[in-house]
Amino acid sequence: MNQKKIQTPALITIFGAKGDLTRRKLIPALYNLFIDNHLPPIFAVYCIDFLETDEAVFKEELLAGVNEFSRNGLAKENEWKEFAAKLFYIQGDFQDAGTFLSLKNIANSFDKHNGGRSTRIFYFATAPRFIEIIAEGLYKNKICSRVSLDRIVIEKPFGTDLASAKKLNLFLSKRFAEKQVYRIDHYLGKETVQNIMAFRFANYVFEPLWNNQYIDHIQISVAEQVSVGKRGGYYDSSGALRDMVQNHLLQLLCIVAMDCPGAYQAELIRDAKTKVLNSVRCYTDKEIFKNVVRAQYVAGTINGKPVPGYREEEKVSPGSGTETMVAAKFFIDNKRWRGVPFFLTTGKSMTRQVSVIVVQFKDSPNKIFKNDIVPNRLTISIQPELEISLLFETKVPGMKMKLQAVDMDFMYQDAYSESLPEAYEALLMDILEGDPTLFMRADQVEAAWKVVMPILKTWEKYPLKQLHFYPAGSWGPEAALKLIKPYADKWFQLPRIERM
Ligand code: BG6
């Protein structure tokens, strides 16, 4: 990460300190920012949860989290000691007024001690049901009232449908200015995702081709090998459409499809993305069954080990109709994209983890060679491979004019030696700096809900209709392949060698 250094003291409060997000993502990210010298010289992290816990034990748990999940591996003893001295645990119920009074006192004395008003970050790493309660506590006690310095950070899911997202936006807007609200979609913090903007708008060669004249179709795939695991309770009422498509996949779609903003400026970028979402075509019930495939995994094999089906997972109802995989064809009805299908897919318990964006160009109109020509294809691999590759035709060396498609590659690990910051590091840094570019504005979240609402409603109306099944460890059902068939032989989420 470029050297960034903020001077204003920062008071970071994490609600939901005992949760997974804090241990796996937030503390490792803050720790890495600390050791890389990005955090301000004066800062403190107050972690709040209702469980009674000895602070020293709590810090040990956090250290174990850093050791397990940090991209930098095991923490160094002296660095952890220095960092841990800035960590505090507060036992407090979010519903209790006393919790917010203590927090207010802490914040005031932190400011007093450090000779001025600090930046205050309030991170809601809690179940969604606590968002309004915590927001109200902060608001009533005037703990988060300085528009220029105080920020709240809300994790997904932001609402469970359009109505609840609107209600939550309204609730927050009555208590905080929009510029204080940071709605996180961690995909936007991924280095490879941020690079798409640079790739598209800092290079002259691709943008003129980035439209329906040259592009045949676009695929956005986020396949996961992990199952729903212990998250069945949450997942069974969510499903892949809410859990992944409404946020991560639609955000990827926005970055790929947006027009170039007038400047690299938060509001202009967010306007351009929202415009994309507002142009996504809405389907009727009938069109939904034709253009959106839903599926659920059944027992199968992953890495040679038998794994259970979705309905056998903990806290999942045995007759559940919840989709663990979605494959959809969307159209963006604007001048640039009219007629170009965007295929989006995501699923759990699939063959392997792979997130990839594939831009399939049209066939060349020059038919001068006898060979079959493979049209150019640009592949942006987001994870676990980090690369961009362009497939193009070459002449095979020899006496004959024989052609073969090869890949021209940009691999992060070859071009850059530094280890890439985790999405949460980049996003936390932006929050500290007050840069909302990579966060979802209220209207953006609502526009994304508008895209998925017709699908959710239709599926609710017909709970099990055309629910397909796929064995865990596979690439999904035949129906997903059929959806893409007229445009491609396959979803290009396969490892490169299998894609060719
Ligand atoms: C989360 C979803 O937002 O993103 C999870 O709730 C999913 O179900 C995760 O596994 C995927 O994130 P990543 O960064 O591992 O691709």
Coordinates of C-alpha atoms and ligand atoms in Angstrom, one line a residue:
M1 CA 0.0 0.0 0.0
N2 CA 1.3 3.5 -0.7
Q3 CA 2.5 5.2 2.4
K4 CA -0.5 6.9 3.9
K5 CA -0.4 8.5 7.3
I6 CA -3.1 10.3 9.1
Q7 CA -2.2 12.7 11.8
T8 CA -5.5 13.3 13.6
P9 CA -5.9 10.9 16.6
A10 CA -8.4 8.2 15.9
L11 CA -10.8 6.4 18.3
I12 CA -12.1 3.2 16.7
T13 CA -15.1 1.5 18.4
I14 CA -16.1 -2.0 17.3
F15 CA -19.6 -3.2 18.3
G16 CA -19.7 -7.0 18.2
A17 CA -16.2 -7.5 19.5
K18 CA -16.6 -11.2 20.2
G19 CA -17.8 -11.9 16.7
D20 CA -16.0 -13.7 13.8
L21 CA -15.6 -10.5 11.7
T22 CA -13.7 -8.8 14.4
R23 CA -11.3 -11.7 15.0
R24 CA -10.9 -12.8 11.4
K25 CA -10.9 -9.5 9.5
L26 CA -11.0 -6.3 11.5
I27 CA -8.3 -6.8 14.1
P28 CA -5.9 -8.5 11.6
A29 CA -6.5 -5.6 9.2
L30 CA -5.9 -2.9 11.9
Y31 CA -2.9 -4.8 13.1
N32 CA -1.4 -4.8 9.6
L33 CA -2.1 -1.1 9.1
F34 CA -0.4 -0.6 12.4
I35 CA 2.8 -2.5 11.6
D36 CA 2.9 -0.9 8.1
N37 CA 2.8 2.4 9.8
H38 CA -0.5 3.6 8.3
L39 CA -2.4 4.3 11.5
P40 CA -2.2 7.7 13.1
P41 CA 0.4 8.1 15.8
I42 CA -2.4 8.3 18.4
F43 CA -5.2 5.8 18.3
A44 CA -7.2 3.4 20.4
V45 CA -9.6 0.5 19.6
Y46 CA -12.5 -0.1 21.9
C47 CA -14.2 -3.4 21.4
I48 CA -17.7 -3.7 22.8
D49 CA -19.8 -6.8 23.4
F50 CA -22.2 -8.0 26.0
L51 CA -20.2 -11.0 27.1
E52 CA -18.3 -10.8 30.3
T53 CA -14.6 -11.4 29.3
D54 CA -11.3 -10.7 30.9
E55 CA -9.5 -8.2 28.8
A56 CA -6.3 -10.2 28.8
V57 CA -8.1 -13.3 27.6
F58 CA -9.9 -11.3 25.0
K59 CA -6.6 -10.0 23.6
E60 CA -5.2 -13.5 23.5
E61 CA -8.2 -14.5 21.3
L62 CA -7.5 -11.6 19.0
L63 CA -3.8 -12.5 18.8
A64 CA -4.8 -16.0 17.8
G65 CA -7.0 -14.5 15.1
V66 CA -4.1 -12.4 13.8
N67 CA -1.8 -15.4 13.8
E68 CA -4.4 -17.4 11.9
F69 CA -5.8 -14.9 9.4
S70 CA -3.3 -12.1 8.9
R71 CA -1.7 -12.0 5.4
N72 CA 1.6 -11.4 7.3
G73 CA 1.4 -14.6 9.2
L74 CA 2.4 -14.8 12.9
A75 CA 2.5 -11.5 14.8
K76 CA 5.9 -10.4 16.1
E77 CA 5.8 -10.3 19.9
N78 CA 7.0 -6.7 20.4
E79 CA 4.8 -5.4 17.6
W80 CA 1.7 -7.2 19.0
K81 CA 2.5 -5.9 22.5
E82 CA 2.6 -2.3 21.3
F83 CA -0.6 -2.7 19.3
A84 CA -2.4 -4.6 22.1
A85 CA -1.7 -1.7 24.5
K86 CA -4.1 0.3 22.4
L87 CA -6.9 -2.3 22.5
F88 CA -9.6 -2.3 25.1
Y89 CA -12.6 -4.4 25.9
I90 CA -15.8 -3.0 27.2
Q91 CA -18.5 -5.3 28.4
G92 CA -21.8 -3.7 27.5
D93 CA -25.3 -4.5 26.2
F94 CA -26.2 -2.5 23.1
Q95 CA -29.7 -2.0 24.5
D96 CA -28.4 -0.5 27.7
A97 CA -28.2 3.3 27.9
G98 CA -25.2 2.8 30.3
T99 CA -23.1 1.4 27.5
F100 CA -23.3 4.6 25.5
L101 CA -22.7 6.8 28.6
S102 CA -19.5 4.9 29.2
L103 CA -18.5 5.2 25.6
K104 CA -19.2 8.9 25.7
N105 CA -17.0 9.3 28.7
I106 CA -14.2 7.3 27.1
A107 CA -14.4 9.3 23.9
N108 CA -14.4 12.6 25.8
S109 CA -11.5 11.7 27.9
F110 CA -9.6 10.4 24.9
D111 CA -10.0 13.8 23.2
K112 CA -9.1 15.7 26.3
H113 CA -6.0 13.6 26.9
N114 CA -4.9 14.1 23.3
G115 CA -5.5 17.8 23.2
G116 CA -8.3 17.9 20.6
R117 CA -11.2 16.2 18.8
S118 CA -10.3 12.8 17.4
T119 CA -11.7 11.1 14.3
R120 CA -14.3 8.7 15.7
I121 CA -15.1 5.5 13.8
F122 CA -18.0 3.2 15.0
Y123 CA -17.9 -0.1 13.3
F124 CA -21.1 -2.2 13.5
A125 CA -19.8 -5.7 13.3
T126 CA -23.0 -7.0 14.7
A127 CA -26.1 -8.9 13.6
P128 CA -28.3 -6.6 11.5
R129 CA -31.0 -6.4 14.3
F130 CA -28.6 -4.2 16.3
I131 CA -28.0 -1.6 13.7
E132 CA -30.8 0.7 14.6
I133 CA -30.3 0.2 18.4
I134 CA -26.7 1.1 18.2
A135 CA -27.3 4.0 15.8
E136 CA -29.9 5.4 18.2
G137 CA -27.6 5.1 21.2
L138 CA -24.8 7.0 19.4
Y139 CA -27.2 9.6 18.2
K140 CA -29.0 10.2 21.5
N141 CA -25.8 10.6 23.4
K142 CA -24.3 12.8 20.7
I143 CA -21.2 10.6 20.4
C144 CA -21.2 10.6 16.6
S145 CA -22.4 14.1 15.8
R146 CA -19.4 15.8 14.1
V147 CA -20.2 15.4 10.5
S148 CA -16.6 16.0 9.4
L149 CA -15.0 13.6 11.9
D150 CA -17.4 11.0 13.0
R151 CA -18.3 7.9 10.9
I152 CA -20.4 4.8 11.2
V153 CA -19.6 1.6 9.3
I154 CA -22.3 -0.8 8.4
E155 CA -21.7 -4.3 7.2
K156 CA -23.9 -6.2 4.8
P157 CA -26.7 -7.4 4.7
F158 CA -28.0 -3.9 4.4
G159 CA -31.7 -4.8 4.7
T160 CA -33.3 -8.0 3.5
D161 CA -35.2 -6.4 0.6
L162 CA -35.9 -3.0 -0.9
A163 CA -38.4 -1.9 1.7
S164 CA -36.2 -2.8 4.7
A165 CA -33.2 -1.2 3.1
K166 CA -35.2 2.0 2.5
K167 CA -36.4 2.0 6.0
L168 CA -32.9 1.6 7.4
N169 CA -31.6 4.4 5.1
L170 CA -34.3 6.7 6.3
F171 CA -33.6 5.8 9.9
L172 CA -29.9 6.5 9.5
S173 CA -30.5 9.7 7.5
K174 CA -32.5 11.2 10.4
R175 CA -29.5 10.7 12.7
F176 CA -26.4 11.1 10.6
A177 CA -25.4 12.9 7.4
E178 CA -25.0 10.6 4.4
K179 CA -21.2 11.3 4.3
Q180 CA -20.9 9.8 7.8
V181 CA -22.4 6.4 6.7
Y182 CA -20.0 3.9 5.3
R183 CA -21.8 0.9 3.9
I184 CA -19.2 -1.8 3.3
D185 CA -19.1 -4.2 0.4
H186 CA -15.7 -5.8 1.0
Y187 CA -15.4 -6.8 -2.7
L188 CA -14.8 -3.1 -3.5
G189 CA -11.7 -3.1 -1.3
K190 CA -10.1 -6.0 -3.1
E191 CA -7.0 -4.9 -4.9
T192 CA -7.9 -6.7 -8.1
V193 CA -11.4 -5.1 -8.1
Q194 CA -10.0 -1.6 -7.6
N195 CA -7.6 -2.2 -10.4
I196 CA -10.5 -2.6 -12.9
M197 CA -11.1 1.2 -12.8
A198 CA -7.4 1.8 -13.6
F199 CA -7.4 -0.9 -16.3
R200 CA -10.4 0.6 -18.0
F201 CA -9.9 4.3 -17.6
A202 CA -6.2 4.8 -17.4
N203 CA -5.5 2.8 -20.6
Y204 CA -6.7 4.1 -23.9
V205 CA -6.7 0.9 -25.8
F206 CA -9.6 -1.0 -24.1
E207 CA -12.2 1.7 -23.5
P208 CA -13.0 2.3 -27.2
L209 CA -13.9 -1.4 -27.5
W210 CA -15.8 -1.5 -24.3
N211 CA -19.3 -1.5 -25.8
N212 CA -21.9 -3.5 -27.8
Q213 CA -20.1 -3.0 -31.1
Y214 CA -17.1 -5.2 -30.0
I215 CA -18.3 -7.1 -27.0
D216 CA -20.3 -10.3 -27.4
H217 CA -21.0 -11.0 -23.7
I218 CA -19.6 -10.6 -20.3
Q219 CA -19.3 -13.3 -17.5
I220 CA -18.9 -12.5 -13.9
S221 CA -18.4 -15.6 -11.8
V222 CA -17.8 -15.9 -8.1
A223 CA -17.6 -19.6 -7.3
E224 CA -16.8 -20.7 -3.7
Q225 CA -15.6 -24.1 -2.6
V226 CA -16.8 -23.4 1.0
S227 CA -20.3 -24.6 2.0
V228 CA -22.6 -22.6 4.2
G229 CA -20.9 -24.4 7.1
K230 CA -22.1 -23.0 10.4
R231 CA -24.0 -20.1 8.9
G232 CA -27.1 -22.1 8.0
G233 CA -29.2 -20.1 10.4
Y234 CA -28.5 -16.9 8.5
Y235 CA -28.1 -18.4 5.1
D236 CA -31.4 -20.3 5.0
S237 CA -33.4 -17.1 5.1
S238 CA -31.0 -15.3 2.8
G239 CA -29.8 -17.5 -0.1
A240 CA -27.2 -16.7 -2.8
L241 CA -29.2 -14.0 -4.4
R242 CA -29.3 -11.8 -1.3
D243 CA -25.9 -13.0 0.1
M244 CA -23.8 -12.5 -3.0
V245 CA -25.7 -11.2 -6.0
Q246 CA -27.4 -8.1 -4.5
N247 CA -24.1 -6.8 -3.3
H248 CA -20.8 -8.3 -4.5
L249 CA -21.8 -9.4 -8.0
L250 CA -23.8 -6.3 -8.8
Q251 CA -21.0 -4.1 -7.6
L252 CA -18.6 -6.0 -10.0
L253 CA -21.2 -5.5 -12.7
C254 CA -21.2 -1.7 -12.0
I255 CA -17.4 -1.4 -12.2
V256 CA -17.3 -3.3 -15.5
A257 CA -20.3 -1.5 -17.1
M258 CA -20.1 2.0 -15.8
D259 CA -19.2 5.0 -17.9
C260 CA -16.0 6.9 -17.2
P261 CA -16.8 9.3 -14.4
G262 CA -15.9 13.0 -15.0
A263 CA -13.1 12.7 -12.3
Y264 CA -11.9 10.2 -9.8
Q265 CA -14.2 11.5 -7.2
A266 CA -16.5 9.6 -4.8
E267 CA -19.8 11.1 -5.8
L268 CA -19.1 11.0 -9.6
I269 CA -18.0 7.4 -9.3
R270 CA -21.0 6.4 -7.2
D271 CA -23.3 8.3 -9.6
A272 CA -21.9 6.3 -12.6
K273 CA -22.4 3.0 -10.8
T274 CA -25.9 3.8 -9.7
K275 CA -26.8 4.7 -13.3
V276 CA -25.8 1.2 -14.3
L277 CA -28.0 -0.4 -11.7
N278 CA -30.9 1.8 -12.7
S279 CA -30.5 0.6 -16.3
V280 CA -30.6 -3.1 -15.6
R281 CA -33.7 -4.6 -17.3
C282 CA -36.4 -5.9 -15.0
Y283 CA -38.0 -9.2 -15.9
T284 CA -41.5 -10.5 -15.7
D285 CA -42.2 -13.8 -13.8
K286 CA -41.9 -15.8 -17.0
E287 CA -38.7 -14.1 -18.1
I288 CA -37.2 -14.8 -14.7
F289 CA -37.6 -18.5 -15.0
K290 CA -36.0 -18.2 -18.5
N291 CA -33.1 -16.0 -17.5
V292 CA -32.3 -16.8 -13.9
V293 CA -31.3 -20.3 -12.7
R294 CA -31.4 -21.2 -9.0
A295 CA -29.9 -24.3 -7.6
Q296 CA -29.0 -26.0 -4.4
Y297 CA -26.2 -28.4 -3.6
V298 CA -26.8 -32.0 -2.6
A299 CA -24.2 -34.3 -1.1
G300 CA -21.0 -34.7 -3.1
T301 CA -17.3 -34.8 -2.9
I302 CA -14.8 -31.9 -2.4
N303 CA -11.1 -32.5 -2.5
G304 CA -11.8 -36.3 -2.4
K305 CA -13.9 -36.0 0.8
P306 CA -17.6 -36.7 1.0
V307 CA -19.5 -33.5 2.0
P308 CA -23.2 -33.2 3.0
G309 CA -25.9 -31.6 1.0
Y310 CA -27.3 -28.2 1.8
R311 CA -30.4 -29.6 3.5
E312 CA -28.3 -31.6 5.9
E313 CA -26.3 -28.6 7.0
E314 CA -26.7 -27.3 10.6
K315 CA -29.8 -25.0 11.1
V316 CA -31.1 -25.5 7.6
S317 CA -34.6 -26.6 7.2
P318 CA -34.8 -30.2 5.8
G319 CA -37.2 -29.2 3.0
S320 CA -35.5 -25.9 2.3
G321 CA -35.9 -24.3 -1.1
T322 CA -33.1 -21.7 -0.5
E323 CA -30.8 -21.4 -3.5
T324 CA -27.0 -21.9 -2.9
M325 CA -26.2 -21.1 -6.5
V326 CA -27.5 -18.5 -8.9
A327 CA -26.8 -18.1 -12.6
A328 CA -28.5 -15.1 -14.3
K329 CA -28.5 -13.3 -17.6
F330 CA -29.0 -9.6 -17.3
F331 CA -29.2 -6.8 -19.8
I332 CA -28.3 -3.2 -19.3
D333 CA -30.6 -1.1 -21.4
N334 CA -28.4 1.8 -22.4
K335 CA -26.7 2.9 -25.6
R336 CA -23.4 1.3 -24.7
W337 CA -24.7 -2.1 -23.7
R338 CA -27.9 -2.7 -25.5
G339 CA -28.0 -6.3 -26.6
V340 CA -25.0 -7.5 -24.6
P341 CA -25.8 -10.1 -22.0
F342 CA -24.1 -10.0 -18.7
F343 CA -24.0 -13.5 -17.2
L344 CA -23.6 -13.5 -13.4
T345 CA -23.1 -16.6 -11.4
T346 CA -22.2 -17.5 -7.8
G347 CA -22.5 -20.6 -5.8
K348 CA -21.3 -22.4 -2.6
S349 CA -19.7 -25.9 -2.5
M350 CA -18.4 -25.7 -6.0
T351 CA -15.4 -27.4 -7.5
R352 CA -13.0 -24.7 -6.5
Q353 CA -12.9 -21.1 -5.4
V354 CA -12.6 -18.7 -8.3
S355 CA -13.7 -15.2 -8.9
V356 CA -13.3 -14.1 -12.5
I357 CA -14.7 -11.5 -14.9
V358 CA -14.5 -12.5 -18.6
V359 CA -15.1 -10.0 -21.4
Q360 CA -15.8 -12.0 -24.5
F361 CA -15.2 -10.0 -27.7
K362 CA -17.0 -10.6 -30.9
D363 CA -15.6 -12.7 -33.7
S364 CA -13.3 -10.8 -36.1
P365 CA -15.0 -9.8 -39.3
N366 CA -11.8 -10.6 -41.3
K367 CA -12.3 -14.1 -42.6
I368 CA -9.0 -14.5 -44.5
F369 CA -7.7 -17.6 -42.6
K370 CA -8.7 -21.1 -43.1
N371 CA -8.4 -21.8 -39.4
D372 CA -11.3 -21.5 -36.9
I373 CA -10.5 -18.3 -35.0
V374 CA -11.1 -18.0 -31.3
P375 CA -12.4 -14.5 -30.6
N376 CA -10.4 -12.4 -28.2
R377 CA -11.2 -12.8 -24.6
L378 CA -10.1 -10.7 -21.7
T379 CA -10.0 -12.4 -18.3
I380 CA -9.7 -10.5 -15.1
S381 CA -9.0 -13.0 -12.3
I382 CA -9.9 -11.5 -8.9
Q383 CA -9.1 -14.5 -6.7
P384 CA -7.4 -16.7 -5.9
E385 CA -5.3 -16.1 -9.0
L386 CA -4.6 -12.4 -9.4
E387 CA -4.1 -11.7 -13.1
I388 CA -5.4 -10.2 -16.2
S389 CA -5.0 -12.0 -19.5
L390 CA -5.9 -11.4 -23.1
L391 CA -6.5 -14.3 -25.4
F392 CA -5.4 -13.6 -29.0
E393 CA -4.5 -15.5 -32.1
T394 CA -1.0 -16.1 -33.2
K395 CA 0.7 -17.9 -36.0
V396 CA 2.1 -21.3 -35.0
P397 CA 5.8 -21.2 -36.0
G398 CA 6.4 -23.3 -39.1
M399 CA 5.9 -23.4 -42.8
K400 CA 2.2 -23.2 -42.8
M401 CA -0.1 -20.4 -41.8
K402 CA -1.7 -22.2 -38.9
L403 CA -3.2 -20.2 -36.1
Q404 CA -3.4 -20.8 -32.4
A405 CA -4.9 -18.7 -29.5
V406 CA -2.4 -17.8 -26.7
D407 CA -2.7 -15.7 -23.6
M408 CA -0.9 -12.5 -22.9
D409 CA -0.7 -12.2 -19.2
F410 CA -0.2 -9.7 -16.4
M411 CA 0.3 -11.5 -13.1
Y412 CA 0.4 -9.4 -9.9
Q413 CA 3.1 -11.5 -8.3
D414 CA 5.5 -11.0 -11.3
A415 CA 4.9 -7.3 -11.6
Y416 CA 4.8 -6.3 -7.9
S417 CA 6.8 -7.7 -5.1
E418 CA 4.9 -6.3 -2.2
S419 CA 2.1 -8.4 -0.6
L420 CA -1.3 -7.0 -1.5
P421 CA -3.3 -5.4 1.3
E422 CA -6.4 -7.2 2.3
A423 CA -9.7 -5.6 1.3
Y424 CA -10.5 -4.7 4.9
E425 CA -7.1 -2.9 5.3
A426 CA -7.9 -0.7 2.2
L427 CA -11.4 0.0 3.4
L428 CA -10.5 0.8 7.0
M429 CA -7.9 3.2 5.7
D430 CA -10.4 4.9 3.5
I431 CA -12.8 5.2 6.5
L432 CA -10.1 6.8 8.6
E433 CA -9.3 9.2 5.8
G434 CA -13.0 10.0 5.2
D435 CA -13.0 8.7 1.6
P436 CA -16.3 7.1 0.7
T437 CA -15.4 6.2 -2.9
L438 CA -15.4 2.5 -2.3
F439 CA -18.5 2.5 -0.1
M440 CA -22.2 2.2 -1.1
R441 CA -24.3 5.3 -1.0
A442 CA -27.9 5.0 0.1
D443 CA -29.3 5.2 -3.4
Q444 CA -26.8 2.7 -4.7
V445 CA -27.9 0.0 -2.2
E446 CA -31.5 0.7 -3.0
A447 CA -30.9 0.5 -6.8
A448 CA -29.2 -2.9 -6.2
W449 CA -32.2 -4.1 -4.3
K450 CA -34.4 -2.9 -7.1
V451 CA -32.5 -5.2 -9.5
V452 CA -33.1 -8.4 -7.4
M453 CA -36.6 -7.6 -6.1
P454 CA -38.5 -9.0 -9.0
I455 CA -36.5 -12.3 -8.8
L456 CA -37.0 -12.6 -5.0
K457 CA -40.7 -11.9 -5.4
T458 CA -41.1 -14.5 -8.2
W459 CA -39.2 -17.1 -6.3
E460 CA -41.3 -16.4 -3.2
K461 CA -44.4 -16.9 -5.2
Y462 CA -43.2 -20.2 -6.6
P463 CA -41.0 -21.5 -3.9
L464 CA -39.7 -24.7 -5.4
K465 CA -40.4 -24.2 -9.1
Q466 CA -37.3 -24.9 -11.2
L467 CA -35.1 -25.3 -8.2
H468 CA -32.2 -27.3 -9.7
F469 CA -29.7 -29.4 -7.8
Y470 CA -26.0 -29.9 -8.2
P471 CA -23.6 -32.2 -6.4
A472 CA -21.3 -30.4 -4.0
G473 CA -17.9 -30.2 -5.7
S474 CA -19.3 -29.6 -9.2
W475 CA -19.6 -26.5 -11.3
G476 CA -23.4 -26.4 -10.9
P477 CA -26.4 -27.8 -12.7
E478 CA -26.9 -28.4 -16.4
A479 CA -29.4 -25.5 -16.5
A480 CA -26.7 -23.0 -15.8
L481 CA -24.7 -24.3 -18.7
K482 CA -27.8 -24.1 -20.9
L483 CA -28.3 -20.5 -20.0
I484 CA -25.0 -19.5 -21.4
K485 CA -24.9 -22.0 -24.3
P486 CA -26.0 -19.7 -27.1
Y487 CA -23.1 -17.4 -26.2
A488 CA -20.3 -19.7 -25.0
D489 CA -19.5 -23.3 -24.6
K490 CA -18.9 -22.9 -20.9
W491 CA -18.6 -20.5 -18.0
F492 CA -15.0 -19.4 -18.0
Q493 CA -14.6 -19.9 -14.3
L494 CA -12.4 -22.9 -14.9
P495 CA -8.7 -22.8 -14.3
R496 CA -7.0 -21.3 -17.4
I497 CA -5.7 -24.6 -18.7
E498 CA -9.2 -26.0 -18.8
R499 CA -10.6 -22.8 -20.3
M500 CA -8.6 -22.8 -23.5
Ligands
BG6_1 C1 -19.7 -12.6 2.2 C2 -20.8 -13.6 2.1 O1 -20.2 -11.3 2.0 O2 -18.8 -12.9 1.2 C3 -20.2 -15.1 2.2 O3 -21.8 -13.4 3.2 C4 -19.2 -15.3 1.2 O4 -21.3 -16.0 2.1 C5 -18.1 -14.1 1.3 O5 -18.5 -16.5 1.5 C6 -17.2 -14.3 0.1 O6 -16.1 -13.3 0.3 P1 -14.7 -13.7 -0.2 O7 -13.9 -12.4 0.0 O8 -14.2 -14.8 0.5 O9 -14.8 -14.0 -1.7

